[in-house]
Amino acid sequence: MSLGLFSGTLLRLICVLFLFFFNQQAYAQESISQFHIKGFVYSSDKRQPLDGTSIKVKYAADSSTRISKTTNRKGEFEFLAPVAKEYFIQISFVGYKKKEIHISTSSNRSTYLLDTIFLTGETQLLKQVEVKGNRKKFRLKNDTLEFNSSSIYTDPDGTTKDILKKIPGLRLVGDDVILFNGQMLDRVLLDGKVYFNNDIKLLLKTIPAELIDKIQLSASNPGQKINTVNLTLKTRYKKSIFGKAGLGKGNKKTFDNLIDLSRFDDKEKMTFTGSWNNVSSLSTGPFLVDSKSLGFNYSSNISKNTELILTTGYERSSSNENGQVTRSFRLDSVAQTYQSDSQRKFKQGKLFGTLALNIALDSFSKLTIDQRFEYQSRDVISYQAFGTRLDQTNELKNNGVNNISNSYTGGAIQGRIGFDKSIKRNNQQLTISLTYYHFPSRVKDSVNYNTYFNQLQTADSIIRQLRSVDNNDRGIGLTANYSTDLRRNIGLSLSNSFRFDKSTISTSVVDFDRSSGVYDKFNPGLSNDFKSDFFNETLNFSLRLGIRKVNFIVGTALQQNAFSNRYSSIKNQRKLITINPFVDIQIMKFGSFSYNQEVYAPTSSQLNPVVNNSNPLFLTKGNPELMYSVNHAFTYNFSKYNEKLFFNGSLYFNYIINDIVSNISVNSNSGIQVVEPINVNGSKRLGCNFNITFPSLKIIRVNLGTNFSYRKALSYINDQASTAKNFKIACTQQISYSYKKYLDIDFNSATELNQNDYLGVNQNYNRYISQDLKLDFTGRLGDRYRLTSVTDNKLYFGQTAGFNRSILNLRSGLTYFALKNRNLSLKLDVSDILNRNSYQTRNFDPLYVESIKQNSIGRYYLFTVVYSYIRSNSK
């Protein structure tokens, strides 16, 4: 009975308390019906807001999704939530790990401002579109394209370069240029981080294809063009050791040796590279170039908030080149054709290094220290024996011998110290950067030039000189940037920058004294000191306004430029203050339009009046009276990416005031030119380019590109105005076909039409068409044998007397993969099988047309043995 009484009393007490709290809660709900919850999402590595982050709000009671949001451009999200609820907020963004946080709105606060949420980690895509075709898979999320490397077959010795070549729309030029739909990708990331100071060449040749999981293409900032490729490593290779070593030997003294060794783990990455070969340059020229290189790259998270990046390297190369040069003058007053046999010996060495520290001071502050140094030496010895064919007799006469020995030594020290601070309130950000550089150099020329330019064959024009030029360039700059959001769609940016540059050039020339037989005759006319100082201050103001699907950025830059130069006792000073407006309009699905005005100061070499006679046929000097050049630039860009089509195009127009061009004076008897820069008005440039890729084709991959450009420039020849017009159309086609792992065929075609018009001069040789046809074939027999063949045919035709010809180059190789894991490759390559390779170029000038043909090494073979090693240290 007592228990029942107690139970009844307890029940009544619970009811009273329930009614009490119910009334209190009802009162609270009347006063606070909904809670306002707000937060920010940033990337942990870049400390930048993540626009478009998915925010899903789930009730803790039933795990159902009740609210879905995305962050804006400043990484902000906000929503209204009922009271007395517990929530799980799920945050996810492409390229980062999901994060889930728990909150409760049971208190009587009306607003919750969450701590900034930082995302890190693996790649995961939301609402993805997957397209399958020809073993290709890619996913599209906003402005990010992700390709799966598992659908791309590569050989056991394949590198990252071999994967990228099979991505629709991607094209590789040389060893360090990556193009996507015609636009350059200038940032390469490995697992979301810069790989050894963005060394693209190192990444492409050292990272094996086996390590790569995903290839992601995106823009570094929302609304911009795609300019970044991020390569994610497979989980099992995030801790790994890999490398390769090779030896190669062939006929005609050809050889190719290399070694690469890398070690990756969670905290540090290091890579050692070395190579010694004389065939790597043959893809771009006909000469053997003996190249040696050593490099060491290291990056480490030395503490939780500090990252260290260290790179150092040494390179040395030498070559012995020879060929023929033919130069035909256009002017009626200079009716001559020069023809010369040339030889050139070249040696160059370079020592370089970088040291970078990225320090996260706290969640919103970052300090960056970047220091670089470089030292170079170069020796060039050139020899020319040339003649002149006179129109009256059509006879080629030997007119002289030209020997020039040039040596160069120079170094550079440059660095940056940057501080970046983010503030929660109104998403404010402050960045301060200090930059500096010092670039001393010395050039020594030994000129031995015997020439006979007139029909009397007199030897009075012998030139023998020693010339030394010392340069000392240095500068320092300071920039401060501040940005804030005034309202939800309104942003303000302010920046102020100072830059001071100082240049000193000392020139000393001594002539050969025939009486004493030594170089002791000082030449005061060519010897002098020149000093120039540049000061630039720019105050930028910009306002960002977002209206629905349109973003406006308008602003102006108040720029103050001042420079002074001193030559002997003459001092020249100038000052210019300009207001440079700029406009950037981004319309969703319709592209972006921009206009900006840029002011350029003349360089110290363009202002220096000292004559440079290191090439006695081509004398140059500066002009201390040069004015600033002003460029008005208009640009329109449009891009579209979906599962059926990758498309981007651009239009541009530039109008230049006070353009800096050449004033050329020509001696009608000798053909000697003296070139001096001057200012002219009326220069303009107009152009457009379009690129299309069809990624979803099941059988083949197709990429088409078109480029059109028109340029009009004014120049002066013998004080007479001359208008130069250049018109160029280029079309590229790339068609690729793959059949499982057995066959790869790539066809590339590039056709270019050049039209050069120079008013007032002879119109011969102004138009020519060049076409480059290239066919790459790779066939595989089982898992052990690979046959490769590359056919390259260059065609030149049009109004190009003496230049119309077809140049066919055929290269083939056979590879056998040995050992159990196929990590030993035995390869035999035969280059220029038909022995028809030659390197021929044509240069157009207002005065003459110049054809250059260089002698080729011809057919050669190379046998190479390469051992590759990959070991995963992941558990």
mmCIF file of N, CA and C in Angstrom, residues 496-604:
data_model
loop_
_atom_site.group_PDB
_atom_site.id
_atom_site.type_symbol
_atom_site.label_atom_id
_atom_site.label_comp_id
_atom_site.label_asym_id
_atom_site.label_seq_id
_atom_site.Cartn_x
_atom_site.Cartn_y
_atom_site.Cartn_z
ATOM 1 N N ASN A 496 47.869 47.508 -52.039
ATOM 2 C CA ASN A 496 48.849 48.551 -52.312
ATOM 3 C C ASN A 496 50.208 47.887 -52.439
ATOM 4 N N SER A 497 50.934 48.206 -53.491
ATOM 5 C CA SER A 497 52.228 47.563 -53.710
ATOM 6 C C SER A 497 53.272 48.601 -54.087
ATOM 7 N N PHE A 498 54.469 48.381 -53.600
ATOM 8 C CA PHE A 498 55.619 49.205 -53.935
ATOM 9 C C PHE A 498 56.682 48.299 -54.551
ATOM 10 N N ARG A 499 57.385 48.813 -55.525
ATOM 11 C CA ARG A 499 58.478 48.046 -56.125
ATOM 12 C C ARG A 499 59.559 49.011 -56.586
ATOM 13 N N PHE A 500 60.791 48.666 -56.245
ATOM 14 C CA PHE A 500 61.935 49.489 -56.640
ATOM 15 C C PHE A 500 62.977 48.578 -57.283
ATOM 16 N N ASP A 501 63.384 48.928 -58.497
ATOM 17 C CA ASP A 501 64.384 48.155 -59.235
ATOM 18 C C ASP A 501 65.548 49.062 -59.599
ATOM 19 N N LYS A 502 66.744 48.529 -59.492
ATOM 20 C CA LYS A 502 67.946 49.285 -59.798
ATOM 21 C C LYS A 502 68.833 48.446 -60.697
ATOM 22 N N SER A 503 69.323 49.034 -61.792
ATOM 23 C CA SER A 503 70.146 48.315 -62.748
ATOM 24 C C SER A 503 71.387 49.127 -63.061
ATOM 25 N N THR A 504 72.537 48.454 -63.071
ATOM 26 C CA THR A 504 73.808 49.078 -63.416
ATOM 27 C C THR A 504 74.485 48.237 -64.486
ATOM 28 N N ILE A 505 74.870 48.881 -65.586
ATOM 29 C CA ILE A 505 75.542 48.198 -66.690
ATOM 30 C C ILE A 505 76.856 48.919 -66.971
ATOM 31 N N SER A 506 77.950 48.181 -66.878
ATOM 32 C CA SER A 506 79.272 48.734 -67.177
ATOM 33 C C SER A 506 79.842 48.009 -68.390
ATOM 34 N N THR A 507 80.170 48.786 -69.427
ATOM 35 C CA THR A 507 80.676 48.213 -70.672
ATOM 36 C C THR A 507 82.101 48.699 -70.916
ATOM 37 N N SER A 508 82.968 47.743 -71.215
ATOM 38 C CA SER A 508 84.368 48.075 -71.496
ATOM 39 C C SER A 508 84.786 47.362 -72.773
ATOM 40 N N VAL A 509 85.314 48.105 -73.763
ATOM 41 C CA VAL A 509 85.709 47.558 -75.056
ATOM 42 C C VAL A 509 87.140 47.977 -75.365
ATOM 43 N N VAL A 510 87.972 47.023 -75.739
ATOM 44 C CA VAL A 510 89.331 47.313 -76.201
ATOM 45 C C VAL A 510 89.507 46.705 -77.576
ATOM 46 N N ASP A 511 90.178 47.460 -78.478
ATOM 47 C CA ASP A 511 90.426 47.014 -79.842
ATOM 48 C C ASP A 511 91.808 46.365 -79.949
ATOM 49 N N PHE A 512 91.946 45.589 -81.018
ATOM 50 C CA PHE A 512 93.224 44.954 -81.288
ATOM 51 C C PHE A 512 94.182 45.980 -81.892
ATOM 52 N N ASP A 513 95.340 46.132 -81.283
ATOM 53 C CA ASP A 513 96.368 47.071 -81.747
ATOM 54 C C ASP A 513 97.313 46.323 -82.687
ATOM 55 N N ARG A 514 97.238 46.659 -83.965
ATOM 56 C CA ARG A 514 98.042 45.933 -84.953
ATOM 57 C C ARG A 514 99.537 46.147 -84.737
ATOM 58 N N SER A 515 99.890 47.342 -84.239
ATOM 59 C CA SER A 515 101.312 47.631 -84.048
ATOM 60 C C SER A 515 101.908 46.811 -82.907
ATOM 61 N N SER A 516 101.148 46.668 -81.797
ATOM 62 C CA SER A 516 101.659 45.909 -80.648
ATOM 63 C C SER A 516 101.265 44.442 -80.696
ATOM 64 N N GLY A 517 100.204 44.116 -81.463
ATOM 65 C CA GLY A 517 99.775 42.734 -81.585
ATOM 66 C C GLY A 517 98.972 42.224 -80.411
ATOM 67 N N VAL A 518 98.467 43.121 -79.551
ATOM 68 C CA VAL A 518 97.665 42.717 -78.400
ATOM 69 C C VAL A 518 96.436 43.606 -78.326
ATOM 70 N N TYR A 519 95.488 43.181 -77.459
ATOM 71 C CA TYR A 519 94.274 43.967 -77.255
ATOM 72 C C TYR A 519 94.544 44.996 -76.153
ATOM 73 N N ASP A 520 94.979 46.188 -76.545
ATOM 74 C CA ASP A 520 95.276 47.221 -75.555
ATOM 75 C C ASP A 520 94.839 48.611 -76.002
ATOM 76 N N LYS A 521 94.008 48.646 -77.056
ATOM 77 C CA LYS A 521 93.575 49.931 -77.594
ATOM 78 C C LYS A 521 92.166 50.234 -77.085
ATOM 79 N N PHE A 522 92.063 51.028 -76.023
ATOM 80 C CA PHE A 522 90.776 51.300 -75.393
ATOM 81 C C PHE A 522 89.863 52.066 -76.348
ATOM 82 N N ASN A 523 88.602 51.642 -76.427
ATOM 83 C CA ASN A 523 87.621 52.255 -77.319
ATOM 84 C C ASN A 523 86.619 53.033 -76.467
ATOM 85 N N PRO A 524 86.813 54.356 -76.319
ATOM 86 C CA PRO A 524 85.916 55.126 -75.446
ATOM 87 C C PRO A 524 84.506 55.278 -76.013
ATOM 88 N N GLY A 525 84.355 55.126 -77.336
ATOM 89 C CA GLY A 525 83.032 55.293 -77.918
ATOM 90 C C GLY A 525 82.067 54.172 -77.558
ATOM 91 N N LEU A 526 82.597 52.997 -77.267
ATOM 92 C CA LEU A 526 81.757 51.860 -76.923
ATOM 93 C C LEU A 526 81.834 51.497 -75.449
ATOM 94 N N SER A 527 82.667 52.187 -74.691
ATOM 95 C CA SER A 527 82.857 51.876 -73.273
ATOM 96 C C SER A 527 82.222 52.963 -72.429
ATOM 97 N N ASN A 528 81.365 52.554 -71.491
ATOM 98 C CA ASN A 528 80.728 53.532 -70.623
ATOM 99 C C ASN A 528 79.950 52.814 -69.529
ATOM 100 N N ASP A 529 79.441 53.612 -68.597
ATOM 101 C CA ASP A 529 78.589 53.112 -67.530
ATOM 102 C C ASP A 529 77.181 53.636 -67.736
ATOM 103 N N PHE A 530 76.202 52.771 -67.472
ATOM 104 C CA PHE A 530 74.800 53.162 -67.590
ATOM 105 C C PHE A 530 74.069 52.675 -66.343
ATOM 106 N N LYS A 531 73.290 53.566 -65.744
ATOM 107 C CA LYS A 531 72.544 53.223 -64.537
ATOM 108 C C LYS A 531 71.086 53.618 -64.726
ATOM 109 N N SER A 532 70.198 52.781 -64.243
ATOM 110 C CA SER A 532 68.774 53.088 -64.341
ATOM 111 C C SER A 532 68.082 52.671 -63.053
ATOM 112 N N ASP A 533 67.103 53.485 -62.641
ATOM 113 C CA ASP A 533 66.311 53.224 -61.444
ATOM 114 C C ASP A 533 64.838 53.234 -61.830
ATOM 115 N N PHE A 534 64.083 52.247 -61.344
ATOM 116 C CA PHE A 534 62.651 52.176 -61.604
ATOM 117 C C PHE A 534 61.907 52.136 -60.270
ATOM 118 N N PHE A 535 60.834 52.905 -60.205
ATOM 119 C CA PHE A 535 59.973 52.864 -59.017
ATOM 120 C C PHE A 535 58.540 52.718 -59.480
ATOM 121 N N ASN A 536 57.829 51.774 -58.860
ATOM 122 C CA ASN A 536 56.440 51.546 -59.219
ATOM 123 C C ASN A 536 55.614 51.412 -57.953
ATOM 124 N N GLU A 537 54.500 52.135 -57.919
ATOM 125 C CA GLU A 537 53.541 52.022 -56.825
ATOM 126 C C GLU A 537 52.151 51.867 -57.433
ATOM 127 N N THR A 538 51.416 50.869 -56.987
ATOM 128 C CA THR A 538 50.091 50.595 -57.528
ATOM 129 C C THR A 538 49.100 50.431 -56.389
ATOM 130 N N LEU A 539 48.012 51.207 -56.450
ATOM 131 C CA LEU A 539 46.922 51.097 -55.491
ATOM 132 C C LEU A 539 45.713 50.542 -56.219
ATOM 133 N N ASN A 540 45.276 49.336 -55.834
ATOM 134 C CA ASN A 540 44.154 48.671 -56.490
ATOM 135 C C ASN A 540 42.915 48.728 -55.607
ATOM 136 N N PHE A 541 41.789 48.996 -56.242
ATOM 137 C CA PHE A 541 40.491 48.971 -55.564
ATOM 138 C C PHE A 541 39.539 48.187 -56.445
ATOM 139 N N SER A 542 38.879 47.174 -55.880
ATOM 140 C CA SER A 542 37.930 46.390 -56.667
ATOM 141 C C SER A 542 36.716 46.057 -55.814
ATOM 142 N N LEU A 543 35.586 45.957 -56.475
ATOM 143 C CA LEU A 543 34.313 45.660 -55.833
ATOM 144 C C LEU A 543 33.688 44.475 -56.543
ATOM 145 N N ARG A 544 33.338 43.433 -55.766
ATOM 146 C CA ARG A 544 32.692 42.248 -56.321
ATOM 147 C C ARG A 544 31.220 42.254 -55.966
ATOM 148 N N LEU A 545 30.381 42.018 -56.975
ATOM 149 C CA LEU A 545 28.935 42.031 -56.789
ATOM 150 C C LEU A 545 28.345 40.806 -57.459
ATOM 151 N N GLY A 546 27.602 40.016 -56.713
ATOM 152 C CA GLY A 546 26.949 38.836 -57.256
ATOM 153 C C GLY A 546 25.446 39.002 -57.307
ATOM 154 N N ILE A 547 24.861 38.842 -58.496
ATOM 155 C CA ILE A 547 23.415 38.952 -58.677
ATOM 156 C C ILE A 547 22.951 37.685 -59.370
ATOM 157 N N ARG A 548 22.303 36.824 -58.608
ATOM 158 C CA ARG A 548 21.847 35.538 -59.131
ATOM 159 C C ARG A 548 23.016 34.783 -59.765
ATOM 160 N N LYS A 549 23.003 34.618 -61.082
ATOM 161 C CA LYS A 549 24.036 33.835 -61.747
ATOM 162 C C LYS A 549 25.070 34.712 -62.449
ATOM 163 N N VAL A 550 25.184 35.964 -62.013
ATOM 164 C CA VAL A 550 26.129 36.886 -62.630
ATOM 165 C C VAL A 550 27.027 37.472 -61.549
ATOM 166 N N ASN A 551 28.342 37.424 -61.771
ATOM 167 C CA ASN A 551 29.311 38.026 -60.865
ATOM 168 C C ASN A 551 30.023 39.165 -61.576
ATOM 169 N N PHE A 552 30.046 40.341 -60.938
ATOM 170 C CA PHE A 552 30.726 41.504 -61.469
ATOM 171 C C PHE A 552 31.931 41.817 -60.582
ATOM 172 N N ILE A 553 33.040 42.073 -61.207
ATOM 173 C CA ILE A 553 34.205 42.601 -60.494
ATOM 174 C C ILE A 553 34.657 43.842 -61.251
ATOM 175 N N VAL A 554 34.524 44.986 -60.632
ATOM 176 C CA VAL A 554 34.927 46.248 -61.247
ATOM 177 C C VAL A 554 35.905 46.931 -60.314
ATOM 178 N N GLY A 555 36.810 47.673 -60.888
ATOM 179 C CA GLY A 555 37.779 48.355 -60.053
ATOM 180 C C GLY A 555 38.709 49.208 -60.872
ATOM 181 N N THR A 556 39.677 49.754 -60.199
ATOM 182 C CA THR A 556 40.664 50.594 -60.856
ATOM 183 C C THR A 556 41.982 50.480 -60.118
ATOM 184 N N ALA A 557 43.045 50.740 -60.839
ATOM 185 C CA ALA A 557 44.388 50.724 -60.261
ATOM 186 C C ALA A 557 45.022 52.081 -60.502
ATOM 187 N N LEU A 558 45.375 52.746 -59.425
ATOM 188 C CA LEU A 558 46.101 54.005 -59.519
ATOM 189 C C LEU A 558 47.586 53.677 -59.505
ATOM 190 N N GLN A 559 48.249 53.906 -60.625
ATOM 191 C CA GLN A 559 49.630 53.462 -60.788
ATOM 192 C C GLN A 559 50.557 54.655 -60.970
ATOM 193 N N GLN A 560 51.612 54.658 -60.215
ATOM 194 C CA GLN A 560 52.645 55.688 -60.316
ATOM 195 C C GLN A 560 53.961 55.025 -60.725
ATOM 196 N N ASN A 561 54.508 55.466 -61.847
ATOM 197 C CA ASN A 561 55.776 54.945 -62.343
ATOM 198 C C ASN A 561 56.774 56.087 -62.459
ATOM 199 N N ALA A 562 57.971 55.823 -62.045
ATOM 200 C CA ALA A 562 59.039 56.809 -62.179
ATOM 201 C C ALA A 562 60.337 56.085 -62.477
ATOM 202 N N PHE A 563 61.092 56.598 -63.434
ATOM 203 C CA PHE A 563 62.400 56.015 -63.669
ATOM 204 C C PHE A 563 63.383 57.111 -64.052
ATOM 205 N N SER A 564 64.605 56.861 -63.755
ATOM 206 C CA SER A 564 65.694 57.769 -64.126
ATOM 207 C C SER A 564 66.839 56.921 -64.642
ATOM 208 N N ASN A 565 67.525 57.423 -65.665
ATOM 209 C CA ASN A 565 68.700 56.730 -66.165
ATOM 210 C C ASN A 565 69.823 57.738 -66.382
ATOM 211 N N ARG A 566 71.018 57.270 -66.151
ATOM 212 C CA ARG A 566 72.194 58.131 -66.247
ATOM 213 C C ARG A 566 73.195 57.478 -67.186
ATOM 214 N N TYR A 567 73.581 58.239 -68.211
ATOM 215 C CA TYR A 567 74.574 57.788 -69.165
ATOM 216 C C TYR A 567 75.643 58.870 -69.264
ATOM 217 N N SER A 568 76.845 58.538 -68.823
ATOM 218 C CA SER A 568 77.926 59.520 -68.771
ATOM 219 C C SER A 568 77.477 60.678 -67.900
ATOM 220 N N SER A 569 77.490 61.874 -68.415
ATOM 221 C CA SER A 569 77.070 63.036 -67.622
ATOM 222 C C SER A 569 75.622 63.425 -67.876
ATOM 223 N N ILE A 570 74.907 62.633 -68.693
ATOM 224 C CA ILE A 570 73.531 62.944 -69.060
ATOM 225 C C ILE A 570 72.593 62.181 -68.129
ATOM 226 N N LYS A 571 71.643 62.903 -67.529
ATOM 227 C CA LYS A 571 70.670 62.284 -66.643
ATOM 228 C C LYS A 571 69.270 62.556 -67.166
ATOM 229 N N ASN A 572 68.457 61.518 -67.230
ATOM 230 C CA ASN A 572 67.106 61.621 -67.766
ATOM 231 C C ASN A 572 66.124 61.079 -66.735
ATOM 232 N N GLN A 573 65.121 61.890 -66.390
ATOM 233 C CA GLN A 573 64.127 61.471 -65.402
ATOM 234 C C GLN A 573 62.731 61.622 -65.987
ATOM 235 N N ARG A 574 61.853 60.682 -65.613
ATOM 236 C CA ARG A 574 60.465 60.745 -66.057
ATOM 237 C C ARG A 574 59.548 60.186 -64.987
ATOM 238 N N LYS A 575 58.308 60.685 -64.976
ATOM 239 C CA LYS A 575 57.325 60.240 -64.009
ATOM 240 C C LYS A 575 55.969 60.171 -64.692
ATOM 241 N N LEU A 576 55.199 59.123 -64.363
ATOM 242 C CA LEU A 576 53.901 58.921 -64.991
ATOM 243 C C LEU A 576 52.912 58.420 -63.957
ATOM 244 N N ILE A 577 51.749 59.045 -63.905
ATOM 245 C CA ILE A 577 50.658 58.610 -63.030
ATOM 246 C C ILE A 577 49.461 58.273 -63.920
ATOM 247 N N THR A 578 48.966 57.056 -63.827
ATOM 248 C CA THR A 578 47.857 56.608 -64.668
ATOM 249 C C THR A 578 46.770 55.981 -63.814
ATOM 250 N N ILE A 579 45.546 56.036 -64.330
ATOM 251 C CA ILE A 579 44.410 55.346 -63.728
ATOM 252 C C ILE A 579 44.019 54.222 -64.676
ATOM 253 N N ASN A 580 44.159 52.996 -64.224
ATOM 254 C CA ASN A 580 43.938 51.822 -65.063
ATOM 255 C C ASN A 580 42.671 51.090 -64.616
ATOM 256 N N PRO A 581 41.568 51.268 -65.307
ATOM 257 C CA PRO A 581 40.335 50.563 -64.912
ATOM 258 C C PRO A 581 40.364 49.111 -65.365
ATOM 259 N N PHE A 582 39.582 48.269 -64.693
ATOM 260 C CA PHE A 582 39.437 46.886 -65.122
ATOM 261 C C PHE A 582 38.030 46.407 -64.775
ATOM 262 N N VAL A 583 37.516 45.503 -65.609
ATOM 263 C CA VAL A 583 36.173 44.947 -65.458
ATOM 264 C C VAL A 583 36.252 43.456 -65.722
ATOM 265 N N ASP A 584 35.598 42.671 -64.879
ATOM 266 C CA ASP A 584 35.505 41.219 -65.069
ATOM 267 C C ASP A 584 34.067 40.803 -64.787
ATOM 268 N N ILE A 585 33.393 40.285 -65.819
ATOM 269 C CA ILE A 585 31.991 39.876 -65.698
ATOM 270 C C ILE A 585 31.895 38.388 -65.968
ATOM 271 N N GLN A 586 31.402 37.614 -65.013
ATOM 272 C CA GLN A 586 31.213 36.176 -65.153
ATOM 273 C C GLN A 586 29.724 35.862 -65.140
ATOM 274 N N ILE A 587 29.254 35.292 -66.251
ATOM 275 C CA ILE A 587 27.851 34.944 -66.396
ATOM 276 C C ILE A 587 27.750 33.431 -66.472
ATOM 277 N N MET A 588 27.040 32.837 -65.532
ATOM 278 C CA MET A 588 26.914 31.378 -65.486
ATOM 279 C C MET A 588 26.363 30.859 -66.808
ATOM 280 N N LYS A 589 27.070 29.883 -67.404
ATOM 281 C CA LYS A 589 26.720 29.229 -68.665
ATOM 282 C C LYS A 589 26.990 30.091 -69.886
ATOM 283 N N PHE A 590 27.467 31.347 -69.696
ATOM 284 C CA PHE A 590 27.739 32.199 -70.842
ATOM 285 C C PHE A 590 29.179 32.708 -70.867
ATOM 286 N N GLY A 591 30.005 32.273 -69.930
ATOM 287 C CA GLY A 591 31.409 32.653 -69.960
ATOM 288 C C GLY A 591 31.694 33.919 -69.192
ATOM 289 N N SER A 592 32.861 34.496 -69.465
ATOM 290 C CA SER A 592 33.309 35.691 -68.750
ATOM 291 C C SER A 592 33.932 36.680 -69.716
ATOM 292 N N PHE A 593 33.775 37.953 -69.403
ATOM 293 C CA PHE A 593 34.342 39.052 -70.190
ATOM 294 C C PHE A 593 35.192 39.905 -69.264
ATOM 295 N N SER A 594 36.341 40.328 -69.759
ATOM 296 C CA SER A 594 37.203 41.165 -68.938
ATOM 297 C C SER A 594 37.854 42.248 -69.792
ATOM 298 N N TYR A 595 38.107 43.378 -69.145
ATOM 299 C CA TYR A 595 38.877 44.475 -69.745
ATOM 300 C C TYR A 595 39.839 45.006 -68.697
ATOM 301 N N ASN A 596 41.066 45.230 -69.116
ATOM 302 C CA ASN A 596 42.011 45.871 -68.209
ATOM 303 C C ASN A 596 43.046 46.650 -69.001
ATOM 304 N N GLN A 597 43.591 47.635 -68.361
ATOM 305 C CA GLN A 597 44.617 48.490 -68.953
ATOM 306 C C GLN A 597 45.931 48.251 -68.216
ATOM 307 N N GLU A 598 46.995 48.036 -68.966
ATOM 308 C CA GLU A 598 48.289 47.741 -68.377
ATOM 309 C C GLU A 598 49.325 48.727 -68.898
ATOM 310 N N VAL A 599 50.225 49.150 -68.016
ATOM 311 C CA VAL A 599 51.294 50.083 -68.351
ATOM 312 C C VAL A 599 52.626 49.366 -68.180
ATOM 313 N N TYR A 600 53.488 49.453 -69.203
ATOM 314 C CA TYR A 600 54.780 48.789 -69.182
ATOM 315 C C TYR A 600 55.896 49.814 -69.345
ATOM 316 N N ALA A 601 56.878 49.732 -68.479
ATOM 317 C CA ALA A 601 58.051 50.594 -68.587
ATOM 318 C C ALA A 601 59.088 49.932 -69.479
ATOM 319 N N PRO A 602 59.894 50.679 -70.220
ATOM 320 C CA PRO A 602 60.963 50.073 -71.023
ATOM 321 C C PRO A 602 62.015 49.439 -70.124
ATOM 322 N N THR A 603 62.676 48.408 -70.630
ATOM 323 C CA THR A 603 63.705 47.720 -69.860
ATOM 324 C C THR A 603 65.013 48.519 -69.885
ATOM 325 N N SER A 604 65.919 48.140 -68.998
ATOM 326 C CA SER A 604 67.200 48.848 -68.929
ATOM 327 C C SER A 604 68.002 48.655 -70.212
#
